[in-house]
Coordinates of C-alpha atoms in Angstrom, one line a residue:
M930 CA 5.6 -31.5 33.4
M931 CA 9.0 -31.5 31.8
L932 CA 7.8 -28.9 29.4
S933 CA 6.6 -26.7 32.0
D934 CA 9.7 -26.8 34.0
A935 CA 12.0 -26.0 30.8
V936 CA 9.8 -23.1 30.1
Y937 CA 10.2 -21.6 33.3
A938 CA 14.0 -22.0 33.5
A939 CA 14.1 -20.6 29.9
L940 CA 12.0 -17.6 31.1
G941 CA 14.7 -17.1 34.0
I942 CA 17.4 -17.7 32.0
G943 CA 16.0 -15.1 29.4
A944 CA 15.1 -12.6 31.6
L945 CA 18.9 -12.8 33.2
A946 CA 20.1 -12.7 29.9
A947 CA 18.2 -9.5 28.6
A948 CA 19.6 -7.7 31.7
V949 CA 23.3 -9.3 30.9
V950 CA 23.3 -9.4 27.2
P951 CA 23.3 -5.4 26.6
R952 CA 26.2 -4.3 28.8
I953 CA 28.1 -7.2 27.1
V954 CA 27.3 -6.1 23.5
F955 CA 27.8 -2.2 24.5
R956 CA 30.2 -0.5 21.9
R957 CA 30.4 -3.7 20.0
P958 CA 29.1 -4.9 16.1
L959 CA 26.9 -6.8 17.9
S960 CA 23.1 -6.1 19.5
M961 CA 21.0 -8.0 22.1
P962 CA 18.2 -8.7 19.4
M963 CA 20.9 -10.4 17.4
V964 CA 21.9 -12.5 20.5
F965 CA 18.2 -13.7 21.3
L966 CA 17.5 -14.3 17.7
A967 CA 20.4 -16.5 17.7
A968 CA 19.5 -18.3 20.9
G969 CA 16.2 -19.2 19.6
V970 CA 17.7 -20.8 16.6
L971 CA 19.7 -22.5 18.7
A972 CA 17.0 -23.9 21.0
A973 CA 15.2 -24.9 18.4
V974 CA 17.7 -27.1 16.4
L975 CA 19.2 -28.9 19.7
P976 CA 16.7 -31.5 21.6
V977 CA 15.5 -28.9 24.2
P978 CA 11.9 -29.2 25.5
L979 CA 10.5 -25.9 24.2
P980 CA 7.4 -25.1 22.9
T981 CA 7.3 -23.7 19.2
V982 CA 4.9 -20.6 18.2
D983 CA 3.8 -21.3 14.6
P984 CA 2.3 -17.3 13.8
V985 CA -0.2 -18.9 11.3
R986 CA -1.8 -21.4 13.9
D987 CA -1.1 -18.9 16.9
R988 CA -1.8 -16.1 15.2
L989 CA -3.9 -14.5 18.0
W990 CA -1.5 -14.9 20.4
V991 CA 1.3 -13.5 17.7
E992 CA -1.0 -10.4 17.4
H993 CA -1.7 -9.7 21.2
V994 CA 2.0 -10.3 22.4
T995 CA 3.6 -8.2 19.7
E996 CA 0.8 -5.2 20.3
V997 CA 1.9 -5.2 24.1
C998 CA 5.4 -4.8 23.0
V999 CA 4.7 -1.6 20.4
I1000 CA 2.4 0.3 22.8
V1001 CA 5.0 -0.2 25.5
S1002 CA 8.1 0.8 23.3
L1003 CA 5.9 3.6 21.8
M1004 CA 5.2 5.0 25.6
G1005 CA 9.2 5.0 26.5
A1006 CA 10.0 6.6 23.1
G1007 CA 7.8 9.5 23.8
L1008 CA 9.0 9.8 27.3
A1009 CA 12.7 9.9 26.3
I1010 CA 12.8 12.3 23.6
N1011 CA 13.5 15.8 25.1
R1012 CA 13.0 18.0 22.1
P1013 CA 9.6 19.9 22.2
V1014 CA 7.2 19.0 19.3
G1015 CA 7.4 21.7 16.6
L1016 CA 7.2 22.0 12.9
R1017 CA 11.0 23.1 12.5
A1018 CA 12.3 21.4 15.6
W1019 CA 10.8 18.3 14.4
A1020 CA 11.3 19.0 10.4
G1021 CA 13.3 15.7 9.8
T1022 CA 10.8 13.5 11.5
W1023 CA 7.8 15.2 9.4
R1024 CA 9.8 14.5 6.2
L1025 CA 10.2 11.2 6.8
L1026 CA 6.6 10.4 7.5
G1027 CA 5.4 12.6 4.7
I1028 CA 7.5 11.7 2.1
T1029 CA 9.5 8.5 2.8
L1030 CA 6.7 6.4 4.5
P1031 CA 3.8 6.7 1.5
L1032 CA 7.1 6.6 -0.9
T1033 CA 8.4 3.5 0.6
V1034 CA 4.8 1.8 0.8
A1035 CA 4.4 2.6 -2.9
A1036 CA 7.9 1.5 -4.0
T1037 CA 7.5 -1.9 -1.8
A1038 CA 4.0 -2.8 -3.5
A1039 CA 5.0 -2.3 -6.8
T1040 CA 8.3 -4.5 -6.3
A1041 CA 6.1 -7.1 -4.7
A1042 CA 3.5 -7.2 -7.7
W1043 CA 6.6 -7.3 -10.2
L1044 CA 8.8 -10.0 -8.4
L1045 CA 6.3 -12.2 -6.8
G1046 CA 3.3 -11.6 -9.3
W1047 CA 0.8 -11.1 -6.3
P1048 CA -2.4 -9.1 -6.8
P1049 CA -2.7 -5.6 -5.8
A1050 CA -4.2 -6.0 -2.3
A1051 CA -1.6 -8.7 -1.2
A1052 CA 1.3 -6.5 -2.6
L1053 CA -0.2 -3.3 -0.9
L1054 CA -0.7 -5.4 2.3
L1055 CA 2.8 -6.6 2.3
A1056 CA 4.2 -3.2 1.7
A1057 CA 2.1 -1.8 4.4
V1058 CA 3.3 -4.3 6.8
L1059 CA 7.0 -3.5 6.2
A1060 CA 6.4 0.2 6.3
P1061 CA 7.0 0.9 10.0
T1062 CA 10.3 1.2 11.3
D1063 CA 12.1 0.2 14.7
P1064 CA 15.0 1.6 16.3
V1065 CA 14.5 -0.8 19.4
L1066 CA 16.3 -3.3 17.7
A1067 CA 19.4 -1.3 17.4
A1068 CA 19.9 0.9 20.9
E1069 CA 22.6 2.8 19.4
V1070 CA 20.3 4.4 17.0
R1071 CA 17.5 5.5 19.4
V1072 CA 17.7 8.2 22.1
G1073 CA 18.8 7.8 25.6
E1074 CA 16.8 8.2 28.8
P1075 CA 15.2 12.1 29.7
T1076 CA 17.8 14.8 30.2
D1077 CA 16.9 18.5 31.5
D1078 CA 18.5 19.9 28.0
E1079 CA 16.0 20.2 25.1
Q1080 CA 19.2 20.1 22.8
D1081 CA 20.8 16.9 24.1
E1082 CA 19.8 14.7 21.3
D1083 CA 21.8 14.7 18.0
E1084 CA 19.5 14.7 14.7
V1085 CA 20.1 11.3 13.8
R1086 CA 18.9 9.6 17.1
F1087 CA 16.2 12.2 17.5
T1088 CA 14.6 11.7 13.8
L1089 CA 14.8 7.9 13.9
T1090 CA 13.4 7.8 17.4
S1091 CA 10.5 10.2 16.5
E1092 CA 9.7 8.6 13.2
A1093 CA 9.2 5.2 14.5
G1094 CA 6.9 6.7 17.3
L1095 CA 5.0 8.0 15.0
N1096 CA 5.0 5.5 11.6
D1097 CA 4.0 2.8 14.0
G1098 CA 0.5 4.1 13.9
L1099 CA 0.4 5.9 10.6
A1100 CA 1.3 2.7 8.4
F1101 CA -2.4 1.4 9.9
P1102 CA -4.0 3.1 7.0
F1103 CA -2.0 1.4 4.6
V1104 CA -2.8 -2.1 6.3
L1105 CA -6.5 -1.0 6.0
A1106 CA -6.2 0.1 2.4
A1107 CA -5.0 -3.2 1.8
L1108 CA -7.9 -4.9 3.5
A1109 CA -10.7 -2.9 2.0
L1110 CA -9.3 -3.2 -1.6
S1111 CA -9.0 -7.0 -0.9
A1112 CA -12.8 -6.9 0.3
A1113 CA -13.8 -4.5 -2.9
A1114 CA -11.8 -6.3 -5.6
G1115 CA -10.5 -9.9 -4.2
S1116 CA -7.4 -10.4 -6.7
G1117 CA -8.3 -7.6 -9.0
W1118 CA -8.2 -3.5 -8.5
S1119 CA -11.1 -1.2 -7.7
A1120 CA -11.4 2.3 -6.5
D1121 CA -14.6 2.1 -5.0
W1122 CA -13.0 1.9 -1.5
L1123 CA -11.0 4.9 -1.9
G1124 CA -13.3 7.6 -0.7
G1125 CA -14.7 5.6 2.7
W1126 CA -11.0 4.6 3.3
L1127 CA -9.8 8.4 3.2
L1128 CA -12.7 9.7 5.3
T1129 CA -12.9 6.8 7.7
D1130 CA -9.2 5.2 8.3
V1131 CA -7.2 8.5 7.3
L1132 CA -8.9 11.3 8.7
G1133 CA -11.4 9.8 11.4
R1134 CA -9.3 7.4 12.9
G1135 CA -6.0 9.7 12.9
A1136 CA -8.1 12.6 14.3
V1137 CA -9.8 10.4 17.3
G1138 CA -6.0 8.9 17.7
L1139 CA -4.5 12.5 17.8
A1140 CA -7.2 14.1 20.2
T1141 CA -7.1 11.1 22.6
G1142 CA -3.3 11.3 22.9
L1143 CA -3.4 14.9 23.4
V1144 CA -6.4 14.9 26.2
T1145 CA -5.1 11.5 27.8
G1146 CA -1.6 13.0 28.2
R1147 CA -2.8 16.2 29.6
L1148 CA -4.9 15.1 32.1
L1149 CA -2.5 12.5 33.2
G1150 CA 0.4 15.5 33.2
R1151 CA -1.9 17.4 35.1
M1152 CA -2.6 14.5 37.6
F1153 CA 1.0 13.4 37.8
F1154 CA 2.5 16.9 38.6
R1155 CA 0.0 19.4 39.8
A1156 CA -2.8 17.5 41.3
K1157 CA -3.8 19.2 44.8
A1158 CA -4.1 15.8 46.4
S1159 CA -1.1 14.2 47.3
A1160 CA -2.5 10.7 46.6
L1161 CA -2.9 11.7 42.8
R1162 CA 0.2 13.5 42.4
L1163 CA 2.0 10.3 41.6
S1164 CA 5.2 12.1 40.7
E1165 CA 6.1 12.5 44.1
H1166 CA 5.8 8.7 44.9
M1167 CA 8.1 7.8 41.9
E1168 CA 6.5 4.6 40.7
G1169 CA 7.5 3.2 37.2
F1170 CA 4.8 1.0 36.9
V1171 CA 2.2 4.1 36.7
A1172 CA 3.7 4.2 32.8
L1173 CA 1.9 1.0 32.0
G1174 CA -1.3 2.3 33.3
A1175 CA -0.9 5.4 31.1
T1176 CA 0.0 3.3 28.4
F1177 CA -3.1 1.2 28.6
V1178 CA -5.7 4.0 29.4
S1179 CA -4.4 5.7 26.4
Y1180 CA -4.6 2.6 23.6
G1181 CA -7.5 1.1 25.4
I1182 CA -9.7 4.6 25.2
A1183 CA -8.4 5.2 21.5
E1184 CA -9.5 1.7 20.2
L1185 CA -12.9 1.9 22.0
L1186 CA -13.4 5.3 20.2
H1187 CA -12.2 3.6 16.9
G1188 CA -9.1 5.6 16.6
Y1189 CA -5.5 4.7 16.1
G1190 CA -4.2 3.3 19.3
F1191 CA -0.4 3.5 18.6
F1192 CA -0.7 7.1 17.3
A1193 CA -2.3 8.1 20.8
V1194 CA -0.1 6.0 23.1
F1195 CA 2.9 8.3 21.6
V1196 CA 1.1 11.4 21.7
T1197 CA 0.3 10.7 25.2
A1198 CA 3.9 10.0 26.3
C1199 CA 5.2 13.4 24.4
T1200 CA 2.4 15.1 25.9
I1201 CA 3.1 13.6 29.7
R1202 CA 6.5 15.0 28.7
A1203 CA 6.0 18.3 28.0
A1204 CA 3.6 18.6 31.1
E1205 CA 6.7 19.3 33.5
R1206 CA 9.5 18.5 31.0
S1207 CA 12.6 18.7 33.7
H1208 CA 10.8 16.9 36.4
G1209 CA 13.1 13.3 37.3
Y1210 CA 9.8 11.3 37.2
H1211 CA 10.1 11.5 33.3
K1212 CA 13.3 9.3 34.0
V1213 CA 11.4 6.7 36.6
L1214 CA 8.7 6.1 34.1
H1215 CA 11.0 5.9 31.1
E1216 CA 13.3 3.1 32.6
F1217 CA 10.3 1.1 33.7
T1218 CA 9.0 1.1 30.5
E1219 CA 12.3 0.2 28.7
Q1220 CA 13.0 -2.9 31.2
I1221 CA 9.6 -4.0 30.2
E1222 CA 10.0 -3.6 26.4
R1223 CA 13.6 -5.4 26.6
L1224 CA 12.0 -8.7 28.3
L1225 CA 9.1 -8.7 25.7
T1226 CA 11.5 -8.3 22.8
A1227 CA 14.0 -10.6 24.0
V1228 CA 11.2 -13.1 24.4
L1229 CA 9.4 -12.4 20.8
L1230 CA 13.0 -12.5 19.1
F1231 CA 13.8 -16.0 20.7
L1232 CA 10.8 -17.5 19.5
L1233 CA 10.9 -15.7 16.1
G1234 CA 14.7 -17.2 16.0
G1235 CA 12.8 -20.5 16.7
F1236 CA 10.4 -20.1 13.9
L1237 CA 13.0 -19.2 11.6
A1238 CA 15.0 -22.4 12.5
T1239 CA 11.9 -24.6 11.8
D1240 CA 9.8 -24.2 8.7
G1241 CA 9.5 -20.4 9.1
L1242 CA 11.3 -19.8 6.0
T1243 CA 10.0 -23.0 4.1
A1244 CA 7.9 -20.7 1.8
L1245 CA 10.4 -18.2 1.1
T1246 CA 11.5 -17.9 -2.5
W1247 CA 14.3 -15.8 -4.0
Q1248 CA 12.1 -13.4 -5.2
G1249 CA 10.8 -12.9 -1.7
A1250 CA 14.6 -12.6 -0.3
L1251 CA 15.5 -10.4 -3.3
L1252 CA 12.6 -7.8 -2.2
S1253 CA 13.6 -7.8 1.3
G1254 CA 17.2 -6.7 0.2
L1255 CA 15.9 -4.1 -2.0
L1256 CA 13.7 -2.8 0.6
L1257 CA 16.4 -2.6 3.1
L1258 CA 19.4 -1.5 0.9
V1259 CA 17.6 0.4 -1.8
V1260 CA 14.1 1.8 -1.3
R1261 CA 14.5 3.0 2.2
P1262 CA 17.9 5.0 1.7
V1263 CA 16.7 6.1 -1.6
T1264 CA 13.3 7.5 -0.3
G1265 CA 14.7 8.5 3.0
W1266 CA 17.5 10.7 1.4
V1267 CA 15.0 12.2 -1.1
A1268 CA 12.6 13.3 2.1
Q1269 CA 16.1 14.9 3.6
I1270 CA 16.6 17.2 0.5
G1271 CA 17.1 20.7 1.7
H1272 CA 17.0 19.7 5.2
P1273 CA 19.7 21.4 7.3
A1274 CA 21.1 18.2 9.0
G1275 CA 24.6 17.5 7.6
P1276 CA 25.0 15.1 4.7
R1277 CA 26.4 12.3 7.1
E1278 CA 23.5 12.7 9.3
R1279 CA 21.1 12.7 6.4
L1280 CA 23.1 9.3 5.0
V1281 CA 23.0 7.6 7.9
T1282 CA 19.1 8.5 8.9
S1283 CA 18.2 7.1 5.8
L1284 CA 20.1 3.9 6.1
F1285 CA 18.7 2.8 9.4
G1286 CA 15.2 2.1 8.7
I1287 CA 15.1 -0.9 11.2
R1288 CA 12.0 -3.3 10.7
G1289 CA 11.0 -4.8 13.9
I1290 CA 8.1 -6.0 16.1
G1291 CA 5.5 -3.5 14.0
S1292 CA 5.6 -5.4 11.2
L1293 CA 4.8 -9.1 13.0
F1294 CA 1.9 -7.2 14.7
Y1295 CA 0.5 -5.9 11.1
L1296 CA 0.9 -9.0 9.7
A1297 CA -1.1 -11.0 12.6
Y1298 CA -3.8 -8.4 12.6
A1299 CA -4.5 -8.6 9.1
L1300 CA -4.6 -12.2 8.6
G1301 CA -7.4 -12.2 11.1
H1302 CA -9.7 -10.8 8.5
D1303 CA -10.8 -12.3 5.3
G1304 CA -9.0 -12.3 2.0
F1305 CA -5.4 -13.2 2.6
A1306 CA -5.3 -16.8 4.7
G1307 CA -4.3 -18.2 1.4
R1308 CA -1.0 -16.3 1.4
A1309 CA -0.4 -16.6 5.1
E1310 CA 2.7 -18.9 4.9
Q1311 CA 4.2 -16.8 2.0
L1312 CA 3.6 -13.6 3.7
W1313 CA 5.1 -14.8 7.3
A1314 CA 8.3 -16.0 5.5
V1315 CA 9.0 -12.6 3.6
V1316 CA 8.2 -10.6 6.8
A1317 CA 10.1 -12.7 9.2
F1318 CA 13.3 -13.0 7.0
T1319 CA 13.2 -8.9 6.5
V1320 CA 13.1 -9.1 10.4
L1321 CA 16.0 -11.3 10.3
A1322 CA 17.7 -9.4 7.6
S1323 CA 17.3 -6.1 9.4
V1324 CA 18.1 -7.1 12.9
M1325 CA 21.6 -8.5 11.5
V1326 CA 22.7 -6.0 9.1
H1327 CA 21.3 -2.7 11.0
G1328 CA 22.7 -4.6 14.3
A1329 CA 26.2 -5.1 13.2
A1330 CA 26.3 -1.8 11.5
A1331 CA 24.5 0.2 14.1
T1332 CA 27.8 0.7 16.4
P1333 CA 30.3 0.9 14.4
V1334 CA 28.3 3.9 12.1
I1335 CA 27.2 5.8 15.2
T1336 CA 30.5 5.8 16.8
R1337 CA 32.2 7.2 13.7
L1338 CA 29.5 9.8 13.2
D1339 CA 30.0 10.6 16.9
R1340 CA 33.6 11.1 16.4
L1341 CA 33.4 13.0 13.6
R1342 CA 31.1 15.5 15.3
R1343 CA 33.2 15.9 17.8
R1344 CA 36.1 16.2 16.1
S1345 CA 34.7 19.1 14.2
G1346 CA 33.3 20.8 16.8
E1347 CA 29.5 20.4 15.4
P1348 CA 26.7 20.6 17.7
P1349 CA 24.2 17.3 18.4

């Protein structure tokens, strides 16, 4: 009974803190994720009767909670982006997805094989798990709420948000590649899986996710804004929880059809946004998803802090910590900069975009998902230690740097009279 009561009290305090903390840390070199991580650490070291989560023991629970958090954040990100999808308008995003993402996976896998001495499949899995970016954990570097102005977003915030919205789904083929390699070769190497992987996991599942997102988004957009029956024209009723319905419908259908649900959700959100771009209902939907996302993120980071404070880093070696540092401070900045060579964005914008490759909830989901398959159970503790430490380092470094860096960038842009 004491444990149950303590959980209720903690949930209530956490929900109130999730509303208050963002306003307290606004414009300070601090972020809400940093606060909740620290709170989780503090609760774990103090004699507070709260349950702890072991991601190895509680793998299925961790997988599904992080899964929900990711798809809700993807819906919110897609609804918030004002800029219409296009080859030129999204040029920075396509560069990061087509160049930075695969280069990051390759460089991180090679580093893991060299530093940690891991076999190819385990090294590839770690690289794939750490590939997705997540600006949710540093609010200063993501776009704000939906507006009527298609040019309202600056290049840095837009590129980082759209990159994260798409690479959360595009990292899935690399995770499946690690699983296929492990099944085909164990701790060795084989190329027998490549053909099936390219045809099924890259082209097939990617096409299903894209098609599901487009069809679902168009149908829901027509229903929300142009349905003949008033009961179906939900934009007139301004109910925010409808965003959850759109999220789960898109994700569920894509997964039932063996497509990439993350990809489908973001495409659905962008398609709904395009259905009636200037309608105020988008703001209602976005605000609701943002609130749910903030609550889920707060819970997950609190639990992650408790895991880190107990025995989460027991299996972490200096080689694993070094790999995390190299990923955040060398691999991402270099590959991000290379991808943007020739991009019309200014050098300051290209530099900031390269530096803020934030790792977060997506990495936790992918690892929990992968460990539900055979082949990596013996390395579960090591994998969780490296991934959790990377998320911790990213939250602390990027969370502290985001406000001063973005504030300085905005000030320089206004001073020079540059458009966003």
